[in-house]
PDB file of C-alpha atoms in Angstrom:
ATOM      1  CA  MET R 948     -92.602  12.910 -22.125  1.00 33.00           C
ATOM      2  CA  LYS R 949     -93.534   9.248 -22.883  1.00 35.00           C
ATOM      3  CA  LEU R 950     -91.797   6.305 -20.245  1.00 34.00           C
ATOM      4  CA  LEU R 951     -88.993   4.692 -20.952  1.00 37.00           C
ATOM      5  CA  MET R 952     -89.505   0.805 -21.847  1.00 37.00           C
ATOM      6  CA  THR R 953     -88.910  -1.859 -19.288  1.00 36.00           C
ATOM      7  CA  SER R 954     -86.613  -3.965 -19.280  1.00 37.00           C
ATOM      8  CA  ALA R 955     -88.604  -7.095 -19.558  1.00 34.00           C
ATOM      9  CA  LEU R 956     -90.660  -5.320 -22.657  1.00 37.00           C
ATOM     10  CA  LEU R 957     -86.547  -4.552 -24.185  1.00 38.00           C
ATOM     11  CA  ALA R 958     -85.346  -9.088 -23.591  1.00 39.00           C
ATOM     12  CA  GLY R 959     -84.893 -10.677 -26.711  1.00 43.00           C
ATOM     13  CA  ALA R 960     -85.968  -7.706 -29.484  1.00 56.00           C
ATOM     14  CA  ALA R 961     -83.335  -7.062 -31.723  1.00 82.00           C
ATOM     15  CA  ALA R 962     -80.961  -4.540 -31.442  1.00 95.00           C
ATOM     16  CA  THR R 963     -80.379  -1.366 -33.018  1.00 98.00           C
ATOM     17  CA  ASP R 964     -78.596  -1.200 -36.193  1.00 98.00           C
ATOM     18  CA  LEU R 965     -76.038   1.855 -37.767  1.00 98.00           C
ATOM     19  CA  LEU R 966     -77.079   2.406 -40.516  1.00 98.00           C
ATOM     20  CA  ILE R 967     -74.580   5.036 -42.618  1.00 98.00           C
ATOM     21  CA  PRO R 968     -75.116   6.700 -45.469  1.00 97.00           C
ATOM     22  CA  LEU R 969     -71.737   5.944 -46.952  1.00 97.00           C
ATOM     23  CA  TYR R 970     -71.327   8.704 -50.341  1.00 94.00           C
ATOM     24  CA  GLN R 971     -67.444   9.348 -48.708  1.00 95.00           C
ATOM     25  CA  PHE R 972     -64.921   8.590 -52.316  1.00 96.00           C
ATOM     26  CA  PRO R 973     -62.737   6.213 -50.262  1.00 96.00           C
ATOM     27  CA  ALA R 974     -59.156   7.901 -51.342  1.00 92.00           C
ATOM     28  CA  ASN R 975     -56.112   6.557 -51.020  1.00 91.00           C
ATOM     29  CA  ASN R 976     -57.300   2.385 -51.849  1.00 88.00           C
ATOM     30  CA  GLY R 977     -59.778   2.656 -48.875  1.00 89.00           C
ATOM     31  CA  GLN R 978     -58.038   4.266 -46.285  1.00 91.00           C
ATOM     32  CA  ALA R 979     -60.901   7.658 -45.746  1.00 94.00           C
ATOM     33  CA  TRP R 980     -63.295   4.712 -44.738  1.00 97.00           C
ATOM     34  CA  ALA R 981     -60.648   3.824 -42.438  1.00 96.00           C
ATOM     35  CA  PRO R 982     -62.864   4.994 -39.236  1.00 97.00           C
ATOM     36  CA  ILE R 983     -65.523   3.535 -40.172  1.00 97.00           C
ATOM     37  CA  GLU R 984     -63.650  -0.065 -40.336  1.00 98.00           C
ATOM     38  CA  GLN R 985     -62.023   1.286 -37.048  1.00 98.00           C
ATOM     39  CA  ALA R 986     -66.026   1.531 -35.824  1.00 98.00           C
ATOM     40  CA  MET R 987     -66.673  -1.954 -37.727  1.00 98.00           C
ATOM     41  CA  THR R 988     -63.359  -3.538 -36.140  1.00 98.00           C
ATOM     42  CA  GLU R 989     -64.368  -1.869 -31.868  1.00 98.00           C
ATOM     43  CA  ASN R 990     -67.780  -2.711 -32.152  1.00 98.00           C
ATOM     44  CA  LEU R 991     -68.154  -6.700 -33.432  1.00 97.00           C
ATOM     45  CA  LYS R 992     -72.022  -7.048 -31.469  1.00 97.00           C
ATOM     46  CA  LEU R 993     -72.790  -3.925 -34.154  1.00 98.00           C
ATOM     47  CA  THR R 994     -74.441  -4.276 -37.173  1.00 98.00           C
ATOM     48  CA  HIS R 995     -73.684  -1.468 -39.145  1.00 98.00           C
ATOM     49  CA  LYS R 996     -75.754  -1.275 -43.212  1.00 98.00           C
ATOM     50  CA  ILE R 997     -73.056   0.843 -45.270  1.00 98.00           C
ATOM     51  CA  ILE R 998     -74.322   2.618 -48.164  1.00 98.00           C
ATOM     52  CA  ILE R 999     -72.602   2.979 -51.464  1.00 98.00           C
ATOM     53  CA  ASN R1000     -72.847   5.148 -54.073  1.00 97.00           C
ATOM     54  CA  PRO R1001     -69.912   6.697 -56.352  1.00 97.00           C
ATOM     55  CA  ASN R1002     -72.370   8.627 -58.199  1.00 95.00           C
ATOM     56  CA  ASN R1003     -75.742   8.158 -57.094  1.00 94.00           C
ATOM     57  CA  GLY R1004     -76.011   4.903 -57.840  1.00 97.00           C
ATOM     58  CA  PRO R1005     -73.142   2.209 -58.936  1.00 98.00           C
ATOM     59  CA  GLY R1006     -71.280   4.512 -60.992  1.00 96.00           C
ATOM     60  CA  GLY R1007     -70.211   5.330 -65.166  1.00 94.00           C
ATOM     61  CA  PRO R1008     -67.238   4.016 -67.015  1.00 95.00           C
ATOM     62  CA  GLY R1009     -64.154   4.166 -64.942  1.00 96.00           C
ATOM     63  CA  GLN R1010     -66.642   4.012 -61.710  1.00 96.00           C
ATOM     64  CA  GLY R1011     -67.812   1.838 -58.212  1.00 97.00           C
ATOM     65  CA  ILE R1012     -66.744  -1.508 -59.573  1.00 97.00           C
ATOM     66  CA  GLU R1013     -63.657  -0.220 -62.421  1.00 97.00           C
ATOM     67  CA  ASP R1014     -63.217   2.310 -59.715  1.00 97.00           C
ATOM     68  CA  PRO R1015     -59.040   0.378 -57.501  1.00 96.00           C
ATOM     69  CA  GLN R1016     -60.084   2.822 -55.185  1.00 96.00           C
ATOM     70  CA  TYR R1017     -63.402   1.953 -54.849  1.00 97.00           C
ATOM     71  CA  VAL R1018     -62.277  -1.842 -55.208  1.00 97.00           C
ATOM     72  CA  ALA R1019     -60.408  -1.780 -53.090  1.00 96.00           C
ATOM     73  CA  GLY R1020     -62.228   0.504 -49.665  1.00 97.00           C
ATOM     74  CA  SER R1021     -65.470  -2.340 -50.207  1.00 98.00           C
ATOM     75  CA  SER R1022     -63.271  -5.728 -50.039  1.00 97.00           C
ATOM     76  CA  ALA R1023     -62.333  -3.756 -46.744  1.00 97.00           C
ATOM     77  CA  LEU R1024     -65.554  -3.350 -45.560  1.00 98.00           C
ATOM     78  CA  ALA R1025     -66.996  -5.472 -47.698  1.00 97.00           C
ATOM     79  CA  SER R1026     -63.985  -8.223 -45.517  1.00 97.00           C
ATOM     80  CA  HIS R1027     -66.040  -7.648 -41.757  1.00 98.00           C
ATOM     81  CA  PRO R1028     -68.711 -10.221 -40.802  1.00 97.00           C
ATOM     82  CA  ASN R1029     -70.754  -7.150 -38.619  1.00 98.00           C
ATOM     83  CA  ALA R1030     -71.230  -4.906 -41.925  1.00 98.00           C
ATOM     84  CA  GLN R1031     -73.425  -5.851 -44.691  1.00 98.00           C
ATOM     85  CA  LEU R1032     -73.740  -2.615 -47.735  1.00 98.00           C
ATOM     86  CA  LEU R1033     -76.087  -2.339 -49.420  1.00 98.00           C
ATOM     87  CA  GLY R1034     -75.972  -0.216 -53.428  1.00 98.00           C
ATOM     88  CA  TYR R1035     -77.640   3.001 -53.148  1.00 98.00           C
ATOM     89  CA  VAL R1036     -80.169   4.011 -56.611  1.00 98.00           C
ATOM     90  CA  HIS R1037     -82.818   7.295 -56.743  1.00 96.00           C
ATOM     91  CA  THR R1038     -86.677   7.334 -58.180  1.00 95.00           C
ATOM     92  CA  SER R1039     -86.112  10.693 -59.222  1.00 91.00           C
ATOM     93  CA  THR R1040     -84.686  12.311 -61.376  1.00 90.00           C
ATOM     94  CA  ASP R1041     -85.372  16.073 -60.204  1.00 89.00           C
ATOM     95  CA  GLY R1042     -83.524  15.816 -56.858  1.00 84.00           C
ATOM     96  CA  GLY R1043     -86.819  14.101 -55.257  1.00 83.00           C
ATOM     97  CA  THR R1044     -89.188  16.850 -57.021  1.00 85.00           C
ATOM     98  CA  THR R1045     -91.250  14.751 -58.108  1.00 88.00           C
ATOM     99  CA  ARG R1046     -90.414  10.383 -57.587  1.00 90.00           C
ATOM    100  CA  CYS R1047     -91.118   7.026 -58.613  1.00 92.00           C
ATOM    101  CA  ASN R1048     -90.318   8.544 -62.392  1.00 92.00           C
ATOM    102  CA  VAL R1049     -87.200   6.822 -63.179  1.00 95.00           C
ATOM    103  CA  PRO R1050     -87.402   4.460 -65.765  1.00 96.00           C
ATOM    104  CA  TRP R1051     -87.504   1.751 -65.008  1.00 97.00           C
ATOM    105  CA  ASP R1052     -85.162   0.110 -67.431  1.00 98.00           C
ATOM    106  CA  GLN R1053     -82.818   2.742 -66.241  1.00 97.00           C
ATOM    107  CA  ILE R1054     -83.351   2.199 -62.284  1.00 98.00           C
ATOM    108  CA  THR R1055     -83.226  -2.267 -62.690  1.00 98.00           C
ATOM    109  CA  ALA R1056     -80.265  -1.091 -64.261  1.00 98.00           C
ATOM    110  CA  ASP R1057     -78.415  -0.297 -62.258  1.00 98.00           C
ATOM    111  CA  ILE R1058     -79.945  -2.420 -59.241  1.00 98.00           C
ATOM    112  CA  ARG R1059     -78.611  -5.773 -61.995  1.00 98.00           C
ATOM    113  CA  THR R1060     -74.867  -3.733 -61.773  1.00 98.00           C
ATOM    114  CA  TRP R1061     -73.982  -3.551 -58.555  1.00 98.00           C
ATOM    115  CA  SER R1062     -75.309  -6.971 -57.953  1.00 98.00           C
ATOM    116  CA  THR R1063     -72.208  -7.273 -60.778  1.00 98.00           C
ATOM    117  CA  TRP R1064     -69.738  -6.152 -57.881  1.00 98.00           C
ATOM    118  CA  VAL R1065     -70.965  -9.270 -55.516  1.00 98.00           C
ATOM    119  CA  SER R1066     -69.308 -11.986 -58.791  1.00 97.00           C
ATOM    120  CA  ARG R1067     -66.475  -9.635 -58.751  1.00 96.00           C
ATOM    121  CA  GLY R1068     -66.231 -10.593 -54.260  1.00 96.00           C
ATOM    122  CA  ILE R1069     -67.567  -8.078 -52.993  1.00 97.00           C
ATOM    123  CA  LYS R1070     -70.550  -9.173 -51.148  1.00 97.00           C
ATOM    124  CA  ILE R1071     -73.546  -6.574 -51.767  1.00 98.00           C
ATOM    125  CA  GLN R1072     -76.622  -7.545 -49.775  1.00 98.00           C
ATOM    126  CA  GLY R1073     -78.937  -5.501 -50.838  1.00 98.00           C
ATOM    127  CA  ILE R1074     -80.406  -1.990 -52.191  1.00 98.00           C
ATOM    128  CA  PHE R1075     -80.860   1.402 -51.173  1.00 98.00           C
ATOM    129  CA  ILE R1076     -83.780   3.586 -52.543  1.00 98.00           C
ATOM    130  CA  ASP R1077     -83.585   7.624 -52.408  1.00 96.00           C
ATOM    131  CA  GLU R1078     -85.785   9.821 -53.637  1.00 92.00           C
ATOM    132  CA  ALA R1079     -88.957   7.230 -51.981  1.00 91.00           C
ATOM    133  CA  PRO R1080     -91.917   8.020 -51.447  1.00 89.00           C
ATOM    134  CA  ALA R1081     -93.108   9.948 -49.108  1.00 82.00           C
ATOM    135  CA  ASN R1082     -96.886   9.575 -49.337  1.00 76.00           C
ATOM    136  CA  THR R1083     -99.885   7.583 -51.446  1.00 73.00           C
ATOM    137  CA  ALA R1084    -100.925  10.502 -52.970  1.00 65.00           C
ATOM    138  CA  ASN R1085     -99.238   9.615 -57.012  1.00 66.00           C
ATOM    139  CA  SER R1086     -98.843   6.567 -59.108  1.00 73.00           C
ATOM    140  CA  CYS R1087     -96.196   5.571 -56.618  1.00 90.00           C
ATOM    141  CA  VAL R1088     -97.042   2.341 -54.698  1.00 92.00           C
ATOM    142  CA  GLN R1089     -97.419  -0.041 -57.590  1.00 92.00           C
ATOM    143  CA  TYR R1090     -93.815   0.777 -58.502  1.00 94.00           C
ATOM    144  CA  MET R1091     -91.701   0.656 -55.758  1.00 95.00           C
ATOM    145  CA  GLN R1092     -93.692  -2.793 -54.684  1.00 96.00           C
ATOM    146  CA  ASN R1093     -92.666  -3.785 -58.210  1.00 96.00           C
ATOM    147  CA  LEU R1094     -89.619  -3.024 -57.463  1.00 97.00           C
ATOM    148  CA  THR R1095     -89.449  -4.718 -54.241  1.00 98.00           C
ATOM    149  CA  ASN R1096     -90.614  -7.317 -56.059  1.00 98.00           C
ATOM    150  CA  PHE R1097     -87.644  -7.081 -58.271  1.00 98.00           C
ATOM    151  CA  ILE R1098     -85.297  -6.889 -56.223  1.00 98.00           C
ATOM    152  CA  ARG R1099     -86.229  -9.679 -53.837  1.00 98.00           C
ATOM    153  CA  ASN R1100     -87.804 -12.128 -56.432  1.00 98.00           C
ATOM    154  CA  ASP R1101     -85.844 -11.760 -59.740  1.00 98.00           C
ATOM    155  CA  LYS R1102     -83.263 -15.269 -59.774  1.00 98.00           C
ATOM    156  CA  ASP R1103     -80.031 -13.277 -61.945  1.00 98.00           C
ATOM    157  CA  LEU R1104     -79.707 -11.096 -58.969  1.00 98.00           C
ATOM    158  CA  LEU R1105     -76.604 -11.951 -56.116  1.00 98.00           C
ATOM    159  CA  PHE R1106     -77.844 -10.356 -53.601  1.00 98.00           C
ATOM    160  CA  PRO R1107     -76.957 -12.852 -50.219  1.00 98.00           C
ATOM    161  CA  GLN R1108     -79.419 -11.376 -47.573  1.00 98.00           C
ATOM    162  CA  ARG R1109     -81.505  -9.524 -51.300  1.00 98.00           C
ATOM    163  CA  LEU R1110     -81.849  -6.496 -48.376  1.00 98.00           C
ATOM    164  CA  ILE R1111     -84.309  -3.880 -49.134  1.00 98.00           C
ATOM    165  CA  ILE R1112     -84.650   0.444 -47.411  1.00 98.00           C
ATOM    166  CA  PHE R1113     -86.658   2.588 -48.981  1.00 97.00           C
ATOM    167  CA  ASN R1114     -85.929   6.779 -48.070  1.00 96.00           C
ATOM    168  CA  PRO R1115     -88.365   9.033 -48.585  1.00 92.00           C
ATOM    169  CA  GLY R1116     -86.433  11.694 -46.697  1.00 71.00           C
ATOM    170  CA  GLY R1117     -89.313  12.033 -44.104  1.00 71.00           C
ATOM    171  CA  THR R1118     -92.804  10.903 -42.749  1.00 69.00           C
ATOM    172  CA  GLY R1119     -95.566  10.530 -44.273  1.00 73.00           C
ATOM    173  CA  THR R1120     -98.426   8.737 -45.493  1.00 83.00           C
ATOM    174  CA  LEU R1121     -95.986   5.571 -45.633  1.00 91.00           C
ATOM    175  CA  GLN R1122     -98.057   2.852 -43.700  1.00 92.00           C
ATOM    176  CA  PRO R1123     -97.926   0.505 -47.813  1.00 92.00           C
ATOM    177  CA  TYR R1124     -94.512   1.225 -47.999  1.00 94.00           C
ATOM    178  CA  TYR R1125     -94.655  -0.389 -44.549  1.00 96.00           C
ATOM    179  CA  ASP R1126     -97.368  -3.458 -45.964  1.00 96.00           C
ATOM    180  CA  MET R1127     -94.386  -4.437 -48.228  1.00 96.00           C
ATOM    181  CA  ASN R1128     -92.222  -5.557 -45.939  1.00 97.00           C
ATOM    182  CA  PRO R1129     -88.340  -4.248 -46.822  1.00 98.00           C
ATOM    183  CA  THR R1130     -85.917  -4.165 -44.542  1.00 98.00           C
ATOM    184  CA  LEU R1131     -86.424  -0.989 -43.381  1.00 98.00           C
ATOM    185  CA  ILE R1132     -87.888   2.907 -44.087  1.00 97.00           C
ATOM    186  CA  VAL R1133     -86.443   5.592 -42.851  1.00 96.00           C
ATOM    187  CA  SER R1134     -89.007   7.138 -41.123  1.00 95.00           C
ATOM    188  CA  LEU R1135     -87.103  11.240 -40.408  1.00 95.00           C
ATOM    189  CA  GLU R1136     -83.669  12.306 -41.715  1.00 94.00           C
ATOM    190  CA  THR R1137     -84.184  15.678 -40.009  1.00 95.00           C
ATOM    191  CA  CYS R1138     -81.193  17.481 -38.899  1.00 95.00           C
ATOM    192  CA  PHE R1139     -79.899  18.707 -35.146  1.00 96.00           C
ATOM    193  CA  VAL R1140     -78.905  22.275 -35.218  1.00 95.00           C
ATOM    194  CA  THR R1141     -80.608  25.629 -35.024  1.00 95.00           C
ATOM    195  CA  PRO R1142     -80.911  26.932 -38.757  1.00 94.00           C
ATOM    196  CA  ASP R1143     -78.325  29.731 -37.886  1.00 93.00           C
ATOM    197  CA  LYS R1144     -74.988  26.836 -36.743  1.00 93.00           C
ATOM    198  CA  ALA R1145     -76.134  25.374 -39.912  1.00 93.00           C
ATOM    199  CA  ARG R1146     -73.395  24.928 -43.079  1.00 86.00           C
ATOM    200  CA  VAL R1147     -74.485  24.126 -45.645  1.00 78.00           C
ATOM    201  CA  ALA R1148     -71.771  22.034 -47.256  1.00 76.00           C
ATOM    202  CA  PHE R1149     -70.704  20.763 -43.735  1.00 82.00           C
ATOM    203  CA  ASP R1150     -73.809  19.042 -42.703  1.00 89.00           C
ATOM    204  CA  GLN R1151     -76.658  18.532 -45.172  1.00 90.00           C
ATOM    205  CA  CYS R1152     -78.484  21.005 -42.888  1.00 93.00           C
ATOM    206  CA  ASN R1153     -79.810  24.195 -44.975  1.00 90.00           C
ATOM    207  CA  PRO R1154     -80.365  27.122 -43.455  1.00 91.00           C
ATOM    208  CA  GLU R1155     -82.197  28.969 -46.547  1.00 87.00           C
ATOM    209  CA  PHE R1156     -85.043  25.341 -45.393  1.00 86.00           C
ATOM    210  CA  PRO R1157     -84.777  25.508 -42.149  1.00 87.00           C
ATOM    211  CA  ASN R1158     -88.415  23.644 -40.708  1.00 89.00           C
ATOM    212  CA  TRP R1159     -86.946  20.883 -40.290  1.00 91.00           C
ATOM    213  CA  GLU R1160     -87.378  19.169 -37.089  1.00 92.00           C
ATOM    214  CA  ARG R1161     -84.792  19.677 -34.739  1.00 95.00           C
ATOM    215  CA  TYR R1162     -83.865  16.769 -33.018  1.00 97.00           C
ATOM    216  CA  ASP R1163     -85.309  15.964 -29.902  1.00 97.00           C
ATOM    217  CA  HIS R1164     -86.193  19.881 -29.406  1.00 95.00           C
ATOM    218  CA  ASP R1165     -88.389  19.722 -26.409  1.00 95.00           C
ATOM    219  CA  GLY R1166     -86.512  16.778 -24.633  1.00 96.00           C
ATOM    220  CA  TYR R1167     -85.264  13.177 -24.901  1.00 97.00           C
ATOM    221  CA  GLY R1168     -86.742  10.897 -27.036  1.00 97.00           C
ATOM    222  CA  SER R1169     -89.757  13.507 -27.822  1.00 97.00           C
ATOM    223  CA  SER R1170     -89.065  13.809 -31.670  1.00 97.00           C
ATOM    224  CA  ILE R1171     -90.037   9.442 -31.808  1.00 97.00           C
ATOM    225  CA  ASP R1172     -92.634   9.913 -29.469  1.00 98.00           C
ATOM    226  CA  LYS R1173     -94.407  13.423 -30.950  1.00 96.00           C
ATOM    227  CA  VAL R1174     -93.624  13.757 -34.451  1.00 95.00           C
ATOM    228  CA  LEU R1175     -91.869   9.837 -35.717  1.00 96.00           C
ATOM    229  CA  PHE R1176     -94.859   7.296 -34.126  1.00 96.00           C
ATOM    230  CA  PRO R1177     -97.961  10.080 -34.488  1.00 95.00           C
ATOM    231  CA  ASN R1178     -97.370   8.524 -38.424  1.00 92.00           C
ATOM    232  CA  ILE R1179     -95.857   5.061 -38.807  1.00 94.00           C
ATOM    233  CA  GLY R1180     -97.383   3.779 -35.204  1.00 95.00           C
ATOM    234  CA  GLU R1181     -94.865   2.931 -32.822  1.00 96.00           C
ATOM    235  CA  LEU R1182     -95.552  -0.480 -34.051  1.00 97.00           C
ATOM    236  CA  ASN R1183     -93.373  -0.369 -37.095  1.00 97.00           C
ATOM    237  CA  GLY R1184     -90.640   1.336 -35.046  1.00 97.00           C
ATOM    238  CA  PRO R1185     -88.521  -1.680 -35.085  1.00 98.00           C
ATOM    239  CA  ARG R1186     -88.577  -2.082 -39.151  1.00 97.00           C
ATOM    240  CA  SER R1187     -87.202   1.764 -38.610  1.00 97.00           C
ATOM    241  CA  ALA R1188     -84.415   4.424 -39.446  1.00 97.00           C
ATOM    242  CA  ILE R1189     -83.770   7.806 -38.096  1.00 97.00           C
ATOM    243  CA  LEU R1190     -80.930  10.039 -39.839  1.00 97.00           C
ATOM    244  CA  VAL R1191     -79.744  12.991 -37.764  1.00 97.00           C
ATOM    245  CA  HIS R1192     -77.432  15.014 -39.323  1.00 96.00           C
ATOM    246  CA  GLY R1193     -75.773  18.536 -38.283  1.00 95.00           C
ATOM    247  CA  ALA R1194     -75.361  17.486 -34.558  1.00 96.00           C
ATOM    248  CA  HIS R1195     -73.120  19.683 -33.918  1.00 94.00           C
ATOM    249  CA  ASP R1196     -73.856  22.955 -31.869  1.00 94.00           C
ATOM    250  CA  THR R1197     -76.933  23.169 -30.738  1.00 96.00           C
ATOM    251  CA  ASN R1198     -80.936  22.502 -30.886  1.00 96.00           C
ATOM    252  CA  GLY R1199     -82.189  25.318 -28.717  1.00 92.00           C
ATOM    253  CA  PRO R1200     -85.180  26.022 -27.341  1.00 84.00           C
ATOM    254  CA  SER R1201     -87.200  24.296 -25.443  1.00 85.00           C
ATOM    255  CA  ALA R1202     -84.841  21.371 -25.197  1.00 89.00           C
ATOM    256  CA  ASN R1203     -81.955  24.103 -25.905  1.00 89.00           C
ATOM    257  CA  LEU R1204     -79.208  20.935 -25.868  1.00 95.00           C
ATOM    258  CA  ASP R1205     -76.172  21.530 -26.969  1.00 96.00           C
ATOM    259  CA  VAL R1206     -73.771  18.808 -28.471  1.00 95.00           C
ATOM    260  CA  THR R1207     -71.063  16.789 -26.424  1.00 96.00           C
ATOM    261  CA  GLU R1208     -71.119  13.102 -25.145  1.00 96.00           C
ATOM    262  CA  GLU R1209     -73.119  12.663 -23.109  1.00 97.00           C
ATOM    263  CA  THR R1210     -76.157  14.380 -24.581  1.00 97.00           C
ATOM    264  CA  LEU R1211     -75.407  11.611 -27.751  1.00 98.00           C
ATOM    265  CA  ARG R1212     -76.004   8.910 -25.095  1.00 97.00           C
ATOM    266  CA  ASN R1213     -79.136   9.809 -24.171  1.00 97.00           C
ATOM    267  CA  MET R1214     -80.100  10.694 -27.757  1.00 98.00           C
ATOM    268  CA  ILE R1215     -79.326   6.895 -28.784  1.00 98.00           C
ATOM    269  CA  ASN R1216     -80.698   5.700 -25.690  1.00 97.00           C
ATOM    270  CA  THR R1217     -83.583   6.864 -26.243  1.00 97.00           C
ATOM    271  CA  VAL R1218     -83.724   5.178 -29.764  1.00 98.00           C
ATOM    272  CA  VAL R1219     -82.229   1.772 -28.748  1.00 98.00           C
ATOM    273  CA  GLN R1220     -86.021   2.123 -25.897  1.00 97.00           C
ATOM    274  CA  ARG R1221     -87.975   3.073 -28.554  1.00 97.00           C
ATOM    275  CA  LYS R1222     -86.929  -0.347 -30.579  1.00 97.00           C
ATOM    276  CA  ILE R1223     -85.803   1.708 -33.669  1.00 98.00           C
ATOM    277  CA  GLY R1224     -84.440  -0.435 -36.208  1.00 98.00           C
ATOM    278  CA  ALA R1225     -81.353   1.284 -37.955  1.00 98.00           C
ATOM    279  CA  THR R1226     -79.630   4.981 -37.240  1.00 98.00           C
ATOM    280  CA  PHE R1227     -77.216   7.555 -38.322  1.00 98.00           C
ATOM    281  CA  PHE R1228     -76.274  10.564 -36.280  1.00 98.00           C
ATOM    282  CA  ASN R1229     -73.419  12.885 -37.849  1.00 96.00           C
ATOM    283  CA  ALA R1230     -71.247  15.886 -37.243  1.00 95.00           C
ATOM    284  CA  ALA R1231     -70.541  16.890 -40.658  1.00 90.00           C
ATOM    285  CA  GLY R1232     -72.322  15.547 -44.120  1.00 85.00           C
ATOM    286  CA  TYR R1233     -72.225  11.797 -45.957  1.00 87.00           C
ATOM    287  CA  HIS R1234     -68.632  12.906 -46.973  1.00 84.00           C
ATOM    288  CA  GLU R1235     -66.914  13.287 -43.630  1.00 89.00           C
ATOM    289  CA  PHE R1236     -67.067  10.592 -40.647  1.00 95.00           C
ATOM    290  CA  SER R1237     -64.421  12.051 -38.504  1.00 94.00           C
ATOM    291  CA  THR R1238     -65.313  14.793 -36.744  1.00 92.00           C
ATOM    292  CA  GLY R1239     -66.629  15.085 -33.650  1.00 92.00           C
ATOM    293  CA  PRO R1240     -68.475  14.939 -31.058  1.00 93.00           C
ATOM    294  CA  ALA R1241     -70.865  12.673 -33.364  1.00 96.00           C
ATOM    295  CA  ASN R1242     -67.567  11.499 -35.303  1.00 97.00           C
ATOM    296  CA  ILE R1243     -68.419   7.231 -36.448  1.00 98.00           C
ATOM    297  CA  VAL R1244     -66.414   6.200 -33.436  1.00 98.00           C
ATOM    298  CA  THR R1245     -68.368   7.608 -30.985  1.00 98.00           C
ATOM    299  CA  VAL R1246     -71.299   7.079 -32.551  1.00 98.00           C
ATOM    300  CA  ALA R1247     -70.297   3.006 -32.781  1.00 98.00           C
ATOM    301  CA  ARG R1248     -69.747   3.622 -29.244  1.00 98.00           C
ATOM    302  CA  LEU R1249     -72.402   4.777 -27.921  1.00 98.00           C
ATOM    303  CA  LEU R1250     -75.059   2.982 -29.771  1.00 98.00           C
ATOM    304  CA  ASN R1251     -73.507  -0.588 -28.908  1.00 98.00           C
ATOM    305  CA  ALA R1252     -73.338   0.227 -25.691  1.00 97.00           C
ATOM    306  CA  ALA R1253     -77.411   1.386 -25.457  1.00 98.00           C
ATOM    307  CA  ASN R1254     -77.947  -1.986 -27.460  1.00 97.00           C
ATOM    308  CA  THR R1255     -76.216  -4.422 -25.502  1.00 93.00           C
ATOM    309  CA  GLY R1256     -76.348  -2.355 -21.821  1.00 85.00           C
ATOM    310  CA  GLY R1257     -77.842   0.580 -21.172  1.00 58.00           C
ATOM    311  CA  GLY R1258     -81.034  -0.780 -24.056  1.00 50.00           C
ATOM    312  CA  ARG R1259     -81.338  -3.560 -25.101  1.00 48.00           C
ATOM    313  CA  ALA R1260     -80.957  -6.438 -23.435  1.00 38.00           C
TER     314      ALA R1260
END
């Protein structure tokens, strides 16, 4: 296993943010999102990048900004100084089988709709582009460059920070996309749990497709050192994000780690020590954040501690 970076190397490094795919409906005027608000309130130094997704985008009539529940929930989240809200869009019309085939007028219209949230008082800071390309073996490079330029430069868009996050959903030939200089690329999205313990609707880990990288199954930091960095290069770590679903039960041999708070602490510490830009661990799916052991309050607390004391100076 790669040796941990020394404190001298870590001094002055930017912190690892918490990236939250919030696809949960904000029931009871946003009270369903109370655990995320608690995480922000208790960890003021931790930046929470929160992806809002009413319906694979900003939503149609009566949804999103037209739904009082979303207005209440999103307004409450955006009021926290350590929150950065991002609007969700996607590039695929067939669930990710084909990338970059959403018509230009459609995807830019969704982005413009997200911009109207800002004019309604909800500070959406940028865009999360799901089903982004995982390699350059198609015509996606120009599509993604045009989309990046649009978000970054269109004079009518109101996003205060114009954050841009790509989510290819896995490692691949990503350097041309790093060269576009997005805020982050989700360059490793995977599961912790073994396939026999996966719960499809509960943790996003589908036992019918068991060939995911079982996170850190070769020891703490192994998924970064042996899978991520060989694909993207260590220098791209600060502009990368790691999302780990199904953080419950065990990841099996050879590390055979069971998820406890100590296991989570060690995994999160290695993410911070490798200078990864953002991360997310969750026991449940995108729609529930209170289930232990990897509930959002615990993960935020451990990540904040790693940034301020146990990881980066």
